[in-house]
mmCIF file of C-alpha atoms and ligand atoms in Angstrom:
data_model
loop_
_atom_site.group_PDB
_atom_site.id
_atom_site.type_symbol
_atom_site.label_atom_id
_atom_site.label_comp_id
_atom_site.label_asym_id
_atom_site.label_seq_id
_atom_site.Cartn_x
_atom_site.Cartn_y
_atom_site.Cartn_z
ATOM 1 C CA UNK A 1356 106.437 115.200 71.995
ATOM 2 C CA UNK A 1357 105.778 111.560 72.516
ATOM 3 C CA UNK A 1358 104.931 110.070 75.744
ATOM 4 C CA UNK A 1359 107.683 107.786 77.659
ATOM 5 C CA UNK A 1360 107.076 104.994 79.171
ATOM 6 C CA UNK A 1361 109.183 102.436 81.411
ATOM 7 C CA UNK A 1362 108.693 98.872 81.385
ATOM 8 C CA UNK A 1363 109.720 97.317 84.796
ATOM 9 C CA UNK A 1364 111.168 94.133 83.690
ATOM 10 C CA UNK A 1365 111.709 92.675 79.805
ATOM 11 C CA UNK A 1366 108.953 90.988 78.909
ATOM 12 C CA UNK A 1367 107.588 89.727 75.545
ATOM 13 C CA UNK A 1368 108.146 91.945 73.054
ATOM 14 C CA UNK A 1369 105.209 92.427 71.730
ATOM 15 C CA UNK A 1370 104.051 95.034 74.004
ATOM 16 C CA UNK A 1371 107.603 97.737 73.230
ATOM 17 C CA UNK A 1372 106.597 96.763 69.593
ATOM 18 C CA UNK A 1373 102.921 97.857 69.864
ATOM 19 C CA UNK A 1374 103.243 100.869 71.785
ATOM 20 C CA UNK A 1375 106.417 101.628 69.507
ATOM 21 C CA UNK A 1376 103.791 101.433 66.369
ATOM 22 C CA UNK A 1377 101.223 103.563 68.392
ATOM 23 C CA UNK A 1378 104.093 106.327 68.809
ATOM 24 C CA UNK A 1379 104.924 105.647 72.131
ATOM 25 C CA UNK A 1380 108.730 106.468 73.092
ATOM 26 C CA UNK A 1381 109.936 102.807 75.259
ATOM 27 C CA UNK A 1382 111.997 102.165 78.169
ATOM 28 C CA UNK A 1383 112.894 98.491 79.159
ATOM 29 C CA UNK A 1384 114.770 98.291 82.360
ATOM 30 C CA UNK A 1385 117.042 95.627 81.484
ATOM 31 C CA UNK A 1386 118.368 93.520 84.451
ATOM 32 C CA UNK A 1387 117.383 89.916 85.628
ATOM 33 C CA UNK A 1388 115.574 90.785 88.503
ATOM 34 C CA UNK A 1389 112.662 92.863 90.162
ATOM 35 C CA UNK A 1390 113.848 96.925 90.802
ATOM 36 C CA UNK A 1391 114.307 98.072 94.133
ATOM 37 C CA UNK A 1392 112.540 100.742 95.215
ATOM 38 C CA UNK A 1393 114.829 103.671 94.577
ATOM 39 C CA UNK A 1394 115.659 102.052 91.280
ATOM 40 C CA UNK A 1395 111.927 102.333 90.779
ATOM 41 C CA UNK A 1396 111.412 105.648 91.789
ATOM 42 C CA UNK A 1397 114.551 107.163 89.987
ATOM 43 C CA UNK A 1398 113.403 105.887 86.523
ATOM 44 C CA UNK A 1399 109.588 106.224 87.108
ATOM 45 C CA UNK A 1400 110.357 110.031 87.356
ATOM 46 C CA UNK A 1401 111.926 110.262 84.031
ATOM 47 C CA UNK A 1402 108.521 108.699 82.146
ATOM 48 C CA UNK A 1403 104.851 109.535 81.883
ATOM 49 C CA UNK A 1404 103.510 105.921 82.019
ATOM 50 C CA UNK A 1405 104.555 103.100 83.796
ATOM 51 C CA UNK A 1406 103.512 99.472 82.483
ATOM 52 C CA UNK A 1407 104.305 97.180 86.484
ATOM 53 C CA UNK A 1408 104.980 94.312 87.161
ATOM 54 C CA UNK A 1409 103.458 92.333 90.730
ATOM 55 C CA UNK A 1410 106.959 92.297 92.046
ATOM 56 C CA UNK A 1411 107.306 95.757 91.916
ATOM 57 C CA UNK A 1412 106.030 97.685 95.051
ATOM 58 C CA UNK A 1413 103.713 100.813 94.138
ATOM 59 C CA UNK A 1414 102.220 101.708 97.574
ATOM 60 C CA UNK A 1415 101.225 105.079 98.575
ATOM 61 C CA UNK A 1416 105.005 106.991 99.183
ATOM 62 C CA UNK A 1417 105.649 105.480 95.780
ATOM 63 C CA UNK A 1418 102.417 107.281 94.537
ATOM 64 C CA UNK A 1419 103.396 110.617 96.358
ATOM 65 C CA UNK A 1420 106.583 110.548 95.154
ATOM 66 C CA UNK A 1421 105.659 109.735 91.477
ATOM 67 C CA UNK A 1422 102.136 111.706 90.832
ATOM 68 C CA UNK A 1423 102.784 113.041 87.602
ATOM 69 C CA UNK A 1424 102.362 109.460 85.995
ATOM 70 C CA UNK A 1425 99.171 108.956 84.047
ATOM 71 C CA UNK A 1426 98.792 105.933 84.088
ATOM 72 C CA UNK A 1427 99.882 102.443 85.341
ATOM 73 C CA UNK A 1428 99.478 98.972 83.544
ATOM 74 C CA UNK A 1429 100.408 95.785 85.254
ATOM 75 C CA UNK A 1430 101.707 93.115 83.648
ATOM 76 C CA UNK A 1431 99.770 90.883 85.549
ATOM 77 C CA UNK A 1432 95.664 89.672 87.080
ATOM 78 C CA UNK A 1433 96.355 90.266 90.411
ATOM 79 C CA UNK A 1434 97.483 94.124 91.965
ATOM 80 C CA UNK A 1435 97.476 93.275 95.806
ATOM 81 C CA UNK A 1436 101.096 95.097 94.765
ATOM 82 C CA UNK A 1437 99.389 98.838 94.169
ATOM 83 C CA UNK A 1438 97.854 100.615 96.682
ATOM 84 C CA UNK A 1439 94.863 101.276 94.455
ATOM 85 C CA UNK A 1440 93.364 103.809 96.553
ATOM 86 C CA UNK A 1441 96.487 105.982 96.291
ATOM 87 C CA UNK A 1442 96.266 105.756 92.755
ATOM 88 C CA UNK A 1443 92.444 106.836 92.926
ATOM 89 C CA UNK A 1444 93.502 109.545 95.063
ATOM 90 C CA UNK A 1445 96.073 110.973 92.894
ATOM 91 C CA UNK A 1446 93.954 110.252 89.549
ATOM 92 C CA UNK A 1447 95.977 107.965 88.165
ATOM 93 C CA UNK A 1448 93.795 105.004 86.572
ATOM 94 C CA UNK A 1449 95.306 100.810 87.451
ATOM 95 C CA UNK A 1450 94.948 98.509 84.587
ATOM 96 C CA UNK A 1451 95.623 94.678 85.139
ATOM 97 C CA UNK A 1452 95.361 91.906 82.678
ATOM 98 C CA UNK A 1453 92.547 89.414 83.090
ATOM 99 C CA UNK A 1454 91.186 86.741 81.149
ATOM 100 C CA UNK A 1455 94.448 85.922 78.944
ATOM 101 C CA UNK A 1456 96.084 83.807 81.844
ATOM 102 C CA UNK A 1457 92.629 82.449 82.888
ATOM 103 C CA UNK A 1458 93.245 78.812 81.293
ATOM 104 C CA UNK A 1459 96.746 78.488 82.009
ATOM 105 C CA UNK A 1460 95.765 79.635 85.738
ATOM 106 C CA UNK A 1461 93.083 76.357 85.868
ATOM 107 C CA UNK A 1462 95.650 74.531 84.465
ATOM 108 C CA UNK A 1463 97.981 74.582 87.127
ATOM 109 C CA UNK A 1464 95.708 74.424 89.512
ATOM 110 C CA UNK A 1465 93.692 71.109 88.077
ATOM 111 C CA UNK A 1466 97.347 69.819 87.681
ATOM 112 C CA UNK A 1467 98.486 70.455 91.523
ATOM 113 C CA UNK A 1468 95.177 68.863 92.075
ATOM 114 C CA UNK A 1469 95.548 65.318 90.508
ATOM 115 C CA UNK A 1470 99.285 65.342 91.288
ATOM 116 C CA UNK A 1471 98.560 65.839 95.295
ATOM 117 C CA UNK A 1472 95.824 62.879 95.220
ATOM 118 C CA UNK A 1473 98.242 60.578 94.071
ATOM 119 C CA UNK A 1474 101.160 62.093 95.812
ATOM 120 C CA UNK A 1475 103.355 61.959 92.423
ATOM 121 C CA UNK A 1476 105.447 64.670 93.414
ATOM 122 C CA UNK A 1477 106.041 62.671 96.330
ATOM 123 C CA UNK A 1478 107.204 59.305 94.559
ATOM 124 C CA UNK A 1479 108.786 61.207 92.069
ATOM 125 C CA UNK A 1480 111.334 62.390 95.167
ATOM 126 C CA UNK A 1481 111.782 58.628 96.056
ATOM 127 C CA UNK A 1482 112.928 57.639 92.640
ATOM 128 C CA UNK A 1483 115.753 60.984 92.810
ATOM 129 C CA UNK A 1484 116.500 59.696 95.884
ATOM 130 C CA UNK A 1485 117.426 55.804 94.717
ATOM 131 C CA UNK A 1486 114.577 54.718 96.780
ATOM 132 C CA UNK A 1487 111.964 52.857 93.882
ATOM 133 C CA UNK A 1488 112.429 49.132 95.246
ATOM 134 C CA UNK A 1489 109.548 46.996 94.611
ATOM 135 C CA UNK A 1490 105.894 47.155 94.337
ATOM 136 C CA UNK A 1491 104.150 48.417 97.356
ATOM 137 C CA UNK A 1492 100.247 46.973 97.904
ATOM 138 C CA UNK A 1493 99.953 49.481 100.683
ATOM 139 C CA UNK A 1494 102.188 51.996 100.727
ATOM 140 C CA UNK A 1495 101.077 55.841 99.854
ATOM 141 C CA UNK A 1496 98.409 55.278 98.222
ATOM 142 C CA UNK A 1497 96.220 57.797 97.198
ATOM 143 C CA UNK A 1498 92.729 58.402 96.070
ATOM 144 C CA UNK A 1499 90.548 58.830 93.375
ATOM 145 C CA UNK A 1500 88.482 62.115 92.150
ATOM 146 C CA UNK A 1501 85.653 61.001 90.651
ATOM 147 C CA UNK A 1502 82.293 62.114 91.799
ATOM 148 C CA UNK A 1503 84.192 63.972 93.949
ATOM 149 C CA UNK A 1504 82.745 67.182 95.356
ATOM 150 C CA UNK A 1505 85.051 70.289 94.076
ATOM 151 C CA UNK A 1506 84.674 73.577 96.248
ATOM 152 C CA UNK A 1507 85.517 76.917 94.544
ATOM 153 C CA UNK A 1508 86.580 80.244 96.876
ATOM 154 C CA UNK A 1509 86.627 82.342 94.083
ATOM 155 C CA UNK A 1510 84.210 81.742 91.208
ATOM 156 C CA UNK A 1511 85.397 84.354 88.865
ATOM 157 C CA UNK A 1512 87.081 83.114 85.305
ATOM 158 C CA UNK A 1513 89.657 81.208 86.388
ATOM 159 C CA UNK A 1514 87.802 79.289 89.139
ATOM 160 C CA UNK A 1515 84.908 78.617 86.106
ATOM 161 C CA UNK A 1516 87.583 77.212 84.231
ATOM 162 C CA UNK A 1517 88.796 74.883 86.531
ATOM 163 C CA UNK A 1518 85.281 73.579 87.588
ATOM 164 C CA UNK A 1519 84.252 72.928 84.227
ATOM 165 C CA UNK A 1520 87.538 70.863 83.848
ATOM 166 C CA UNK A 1521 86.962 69.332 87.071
ATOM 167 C CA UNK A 1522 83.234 68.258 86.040
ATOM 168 C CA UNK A 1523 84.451 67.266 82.791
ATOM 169 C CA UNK A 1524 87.152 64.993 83.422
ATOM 170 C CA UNK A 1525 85.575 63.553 87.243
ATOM 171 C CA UNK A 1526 82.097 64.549 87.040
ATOM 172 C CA UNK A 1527 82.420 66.477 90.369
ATOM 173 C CA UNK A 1528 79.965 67.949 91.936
ATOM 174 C CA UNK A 1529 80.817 72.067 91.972
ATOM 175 C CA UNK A 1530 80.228 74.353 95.019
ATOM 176 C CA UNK A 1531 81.068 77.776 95.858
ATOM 177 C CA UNK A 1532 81.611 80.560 98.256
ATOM 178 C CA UNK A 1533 81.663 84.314 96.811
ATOM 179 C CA UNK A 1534 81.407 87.823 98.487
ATOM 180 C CA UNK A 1535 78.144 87.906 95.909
ATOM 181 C CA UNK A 1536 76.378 84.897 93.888
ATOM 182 C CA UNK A 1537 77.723 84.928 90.505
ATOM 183 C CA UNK A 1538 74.601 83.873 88.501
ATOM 184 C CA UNK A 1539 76.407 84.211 85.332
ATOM 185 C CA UNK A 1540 79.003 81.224 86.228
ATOM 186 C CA UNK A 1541 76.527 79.478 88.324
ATOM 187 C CA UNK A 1542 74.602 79.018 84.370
ATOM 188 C CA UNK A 1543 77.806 78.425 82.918
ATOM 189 C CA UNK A 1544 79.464 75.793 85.031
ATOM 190 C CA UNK A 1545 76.687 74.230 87.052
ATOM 191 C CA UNK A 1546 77.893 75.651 90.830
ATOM 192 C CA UNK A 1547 76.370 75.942 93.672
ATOM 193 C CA UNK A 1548 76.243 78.606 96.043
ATOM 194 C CA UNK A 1549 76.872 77.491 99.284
ATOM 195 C CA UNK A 1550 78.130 79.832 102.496
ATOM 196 C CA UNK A 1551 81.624 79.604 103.631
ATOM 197 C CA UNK A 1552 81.521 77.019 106.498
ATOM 198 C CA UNK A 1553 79.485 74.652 104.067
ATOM 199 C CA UNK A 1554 82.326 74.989 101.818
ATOM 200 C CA UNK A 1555 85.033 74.156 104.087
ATOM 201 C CA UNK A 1556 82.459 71.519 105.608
ATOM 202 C CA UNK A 1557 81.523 69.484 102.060
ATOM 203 C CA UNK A 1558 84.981 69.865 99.810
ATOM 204 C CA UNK A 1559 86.624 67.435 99.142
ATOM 205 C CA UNK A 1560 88.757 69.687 96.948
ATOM 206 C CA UNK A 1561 88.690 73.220 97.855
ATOM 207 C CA UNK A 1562 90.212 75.311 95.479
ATOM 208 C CA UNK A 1563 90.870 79.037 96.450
ATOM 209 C CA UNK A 1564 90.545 81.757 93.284
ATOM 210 C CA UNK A 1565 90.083 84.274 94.752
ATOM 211 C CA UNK A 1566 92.086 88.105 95.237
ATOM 212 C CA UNK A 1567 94.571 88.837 97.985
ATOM 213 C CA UNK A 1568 92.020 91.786 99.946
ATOM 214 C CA UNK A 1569 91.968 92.870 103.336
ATOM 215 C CA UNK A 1570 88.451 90.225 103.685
ATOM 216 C CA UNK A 1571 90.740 87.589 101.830
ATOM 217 C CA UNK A 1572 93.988 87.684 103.939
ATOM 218 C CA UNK A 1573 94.635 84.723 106.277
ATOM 219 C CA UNK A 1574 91.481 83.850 105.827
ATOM 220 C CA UNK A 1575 92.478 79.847 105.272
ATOM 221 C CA UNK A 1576 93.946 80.004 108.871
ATOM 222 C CA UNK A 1577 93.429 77.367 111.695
ATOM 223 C CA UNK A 1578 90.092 77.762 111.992
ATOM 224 C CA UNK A 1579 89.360 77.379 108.972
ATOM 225 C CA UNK A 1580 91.406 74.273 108.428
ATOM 226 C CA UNK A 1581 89.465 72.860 111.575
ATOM 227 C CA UNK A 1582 86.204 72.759 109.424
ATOM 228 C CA UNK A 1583 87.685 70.782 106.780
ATOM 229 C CA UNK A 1584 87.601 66.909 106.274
ATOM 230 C CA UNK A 1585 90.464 64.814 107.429
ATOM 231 C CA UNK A 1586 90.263 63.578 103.671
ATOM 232 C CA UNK A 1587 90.350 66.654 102.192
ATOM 233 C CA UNK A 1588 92.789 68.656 99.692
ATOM 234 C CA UNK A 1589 93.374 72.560 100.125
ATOM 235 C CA UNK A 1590 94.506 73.954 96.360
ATOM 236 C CA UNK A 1591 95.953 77.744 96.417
ATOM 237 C CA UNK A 1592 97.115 79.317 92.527
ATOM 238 C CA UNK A 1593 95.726 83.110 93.780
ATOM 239 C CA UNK A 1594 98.739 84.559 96.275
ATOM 240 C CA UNK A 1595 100.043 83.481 99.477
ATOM 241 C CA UNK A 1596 98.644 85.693 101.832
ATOM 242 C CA UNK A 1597 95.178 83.888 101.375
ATOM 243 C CA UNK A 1598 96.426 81.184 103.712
ATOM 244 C CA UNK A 1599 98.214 81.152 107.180
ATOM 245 C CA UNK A 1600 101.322 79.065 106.114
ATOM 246 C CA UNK A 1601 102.106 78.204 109.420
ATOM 247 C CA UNK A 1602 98.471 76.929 110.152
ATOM 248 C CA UNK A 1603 98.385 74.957 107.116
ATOM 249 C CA UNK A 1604 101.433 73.167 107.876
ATOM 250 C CA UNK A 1605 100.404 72.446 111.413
ATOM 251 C CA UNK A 1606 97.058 71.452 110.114
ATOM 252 C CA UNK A 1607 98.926 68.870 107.643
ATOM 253 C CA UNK A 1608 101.214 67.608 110.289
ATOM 254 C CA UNK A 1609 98.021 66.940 112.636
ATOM 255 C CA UNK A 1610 96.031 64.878 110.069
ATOM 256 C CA UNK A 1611 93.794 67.794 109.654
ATOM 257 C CA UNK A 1612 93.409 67.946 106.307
ATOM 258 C CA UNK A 1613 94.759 65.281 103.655
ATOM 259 C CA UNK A 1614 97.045 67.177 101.154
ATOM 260 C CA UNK A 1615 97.944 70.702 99.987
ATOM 261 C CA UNK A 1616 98.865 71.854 96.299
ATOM 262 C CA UNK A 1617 100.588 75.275 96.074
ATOM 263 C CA UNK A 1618 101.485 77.809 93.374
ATOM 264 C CA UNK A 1619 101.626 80.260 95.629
ATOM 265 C CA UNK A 1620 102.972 80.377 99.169
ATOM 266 C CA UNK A 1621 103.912 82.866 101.722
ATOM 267 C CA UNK A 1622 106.253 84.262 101.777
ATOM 268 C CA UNK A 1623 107.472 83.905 97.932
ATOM 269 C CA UNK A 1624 110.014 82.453 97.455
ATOM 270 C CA UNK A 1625 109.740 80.119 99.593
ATOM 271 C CA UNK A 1626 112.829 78.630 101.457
ATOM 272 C CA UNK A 1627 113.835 75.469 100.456
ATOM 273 C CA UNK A 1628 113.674 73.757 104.431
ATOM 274 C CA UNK A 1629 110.178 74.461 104.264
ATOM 275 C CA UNK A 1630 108.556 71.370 105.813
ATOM 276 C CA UNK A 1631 105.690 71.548 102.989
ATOM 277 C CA UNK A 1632 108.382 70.615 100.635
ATOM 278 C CA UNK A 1633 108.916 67.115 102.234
ATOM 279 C CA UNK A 1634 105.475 66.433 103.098
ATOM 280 C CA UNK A 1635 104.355 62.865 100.730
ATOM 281 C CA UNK A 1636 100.979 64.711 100.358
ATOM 282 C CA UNK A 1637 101.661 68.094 99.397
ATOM 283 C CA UNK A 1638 102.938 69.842 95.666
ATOM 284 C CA UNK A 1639 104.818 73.233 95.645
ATOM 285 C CA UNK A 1640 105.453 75.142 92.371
ATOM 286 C CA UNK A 1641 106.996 78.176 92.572
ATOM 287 C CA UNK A 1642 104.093 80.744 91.287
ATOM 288 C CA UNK A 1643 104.095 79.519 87.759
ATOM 289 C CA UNK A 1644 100.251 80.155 87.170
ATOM 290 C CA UNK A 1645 100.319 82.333 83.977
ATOM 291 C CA UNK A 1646 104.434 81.029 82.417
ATOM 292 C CA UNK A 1647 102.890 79.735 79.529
ATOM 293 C CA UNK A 1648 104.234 81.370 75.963
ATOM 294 C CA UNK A 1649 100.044 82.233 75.870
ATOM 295 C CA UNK A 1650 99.224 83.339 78.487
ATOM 296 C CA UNK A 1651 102.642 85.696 78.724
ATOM 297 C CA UNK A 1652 102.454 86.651 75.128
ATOM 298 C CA UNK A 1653 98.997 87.504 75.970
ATOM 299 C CA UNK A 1654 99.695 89.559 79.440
ATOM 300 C CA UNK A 1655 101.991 92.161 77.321
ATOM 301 C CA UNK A 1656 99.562 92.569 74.458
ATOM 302 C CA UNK A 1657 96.981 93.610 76.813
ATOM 303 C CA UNK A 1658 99.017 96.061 79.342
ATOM 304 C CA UNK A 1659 100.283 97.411 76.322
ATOM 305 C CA UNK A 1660 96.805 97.712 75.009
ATOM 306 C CA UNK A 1661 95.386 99.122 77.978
ATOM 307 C CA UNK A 1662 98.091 102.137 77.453
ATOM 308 C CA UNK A 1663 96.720 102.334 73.887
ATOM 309 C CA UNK A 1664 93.724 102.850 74.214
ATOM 310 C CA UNK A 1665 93.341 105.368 77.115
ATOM 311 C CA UNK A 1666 95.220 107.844 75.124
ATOM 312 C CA UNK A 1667 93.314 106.681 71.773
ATOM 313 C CA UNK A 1668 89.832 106.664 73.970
ATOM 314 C CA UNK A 1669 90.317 108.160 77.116
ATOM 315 C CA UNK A 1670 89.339 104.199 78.595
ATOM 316 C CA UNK A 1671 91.304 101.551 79.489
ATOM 317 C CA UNK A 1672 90.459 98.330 78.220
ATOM 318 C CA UNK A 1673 90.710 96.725 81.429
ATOM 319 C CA UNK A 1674 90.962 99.279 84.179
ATOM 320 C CA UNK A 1675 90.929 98.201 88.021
ATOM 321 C CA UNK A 1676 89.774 101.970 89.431
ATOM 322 C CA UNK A 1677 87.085 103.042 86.501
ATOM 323 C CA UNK A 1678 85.697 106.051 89.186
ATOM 324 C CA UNK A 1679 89.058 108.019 88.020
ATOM 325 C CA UNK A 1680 87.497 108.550 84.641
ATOM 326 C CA UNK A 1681 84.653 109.976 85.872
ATOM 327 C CA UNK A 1682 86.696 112.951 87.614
HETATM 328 C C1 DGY B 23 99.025 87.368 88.065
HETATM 329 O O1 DGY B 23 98.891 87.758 86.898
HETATM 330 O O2 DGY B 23 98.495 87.938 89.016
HETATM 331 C C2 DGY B 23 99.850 86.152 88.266
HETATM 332 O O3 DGY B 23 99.832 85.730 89.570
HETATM 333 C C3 DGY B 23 101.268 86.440 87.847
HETATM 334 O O4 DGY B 23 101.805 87.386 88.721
#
């Protein structure tokens, strides 16, 4: 008999049509929206395989409660939504879906980026709002970024992307903060290691890449902000819970830092009285890092892949808990 599988949320079709091909028998939940919990739960029983998406909850009740899967592939980079080590526990291996959303990632970042130095979401506001009048020699200006020094929290792919766009386009000088040195990008892009207060210290641009983790969460708090330059520009595409959003606020209300850009915010969505929303020197976008027809197309191939070829292989191609293979 073949093995079911639900798919959380309709996404491109390429991934029902490959597992389909590979004998696979395919479930889309159809509605417009994330499933609750017990919608979760009630269909996740009836399959052998579930292929996630990060909206959907899988902590460790969901894991007791559905044990017999064998296997779960996000739809997505990031699974701050999985309690991993529940998985792990219960054998069941993660997958995730790196590398295909890596350049539309930079791209949204590098965009929120030039966009916050020359506050265009700002004046674009003004002109909605009947207020374009005449030229202005002095009024919100912004700056420029060349030979400006980028800092990277995060140099994994899609922070390596974005510094080699950033040195290509304003010949900025690259630095970096990582749990470990990554020699590899450090070759490839031209960064330089530097420890975290240096970071916060000598950006100009500091760019956060990095995974929502326990080490990771609030960790761009008040403190943190404190260390910055007045001048400087705080950049967040990885997930919300990487900065305090209350600090950062209070931090751009006191002149603390310059600007923020934001793809990702806390909590999602955010409400639209936010005070970031009005600020003339910060961009919000509401998590669009990977909605490119790519990127997307790209994301299903892969979780559908990843399905594939454990049952072909016995290994994932891109599996987040590889130590449940060994067991
Ligand atoms: C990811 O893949 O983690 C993106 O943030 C989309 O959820």
């Amino acid at each position: 008999m073949s093995k079911k599988i639900l798919i959380t949320r309709i996404i491109p079709p390429v991934a029902e049509e490959l597992l389909q091909q590979a004998g696979f028998t395919v479930t889309v939940w159809p509605g417009d929206r994330a499933m609750t919990k017990d919608e979760l739960i009630e269909h996740a029983r009836k399959v052998d395989i579930l292929l996630s998406l990060g909206s959907n909850k899988l902590d460790r009740a969901f894991f007791e409660t559905c044990n017999h899967l064998e296997i779960v592939s996000q739809f997505a980079v990031g699974f701050d939504n999985i309690d991993v080590a529940a998985a792990t526990d219960f054998k069941i291996p993660v997958c995730n879906t790196p590398d295909v959303l890596s350049e539309a990632t930079a791209d949204v970042a590098f965009g929120l980026m030039i966009n916050v130095s020359r506050k265009m979401f700002y004046h674009h506001k003004l002109i909605l709002k009947g207020e374009w009048k005449q030229f202005e020699p002095l009024k919100n200006l912004g700056f420029e970024l060349t030979g400006k020094t980028l800092g990277i929290f995060g140099l994994g792919r899609i922070g390596s992307i974005m510094a080699q766009r950033c040195k290509g386009a304003y010949g900025m000088k690259v630095i970096y903060h990582n749990r470990n040195r990554n020699i590899e990008a450090e070759k490839e892009t031209g960064a330089q290691y530097v420890d975290f207060d240096t970071l916060l210290h000598d950006s100009d641009i500091l760019s956060v890449h990095s995974a929502l983790t326990p080490e990771t969460k609030g960790l761009f708090n008040k403190q943190a902000f404190a260390k910055m330059k007045n001048t400087a520009v705080f950049i967040n595409t990885s997930r919300g819970g990487v900065h305090n959003e209350a600090d950062l606020i209070e931090a751009l209300q006191n002149n603390i830092i310059w600007g923020a850009g934001l793809d990702v915010t806390n909590p999602e969505p955010m409400q639209a009285d936010n005070p970031l929303l009005n600020m003339p020197s910060v961009a919000v976008l509401p998590h669009i890092g990977s909605a490119t027809i790519e990127a997307r197309t790209g994301m299903a191939r892969l979780a559908a892949e990843n399905i594939i070829s454990f049952y072909k292989t016995g290994k994932p191609i891109t599996i987040v808990n590889a130590e449940v293979l060994k067991s």
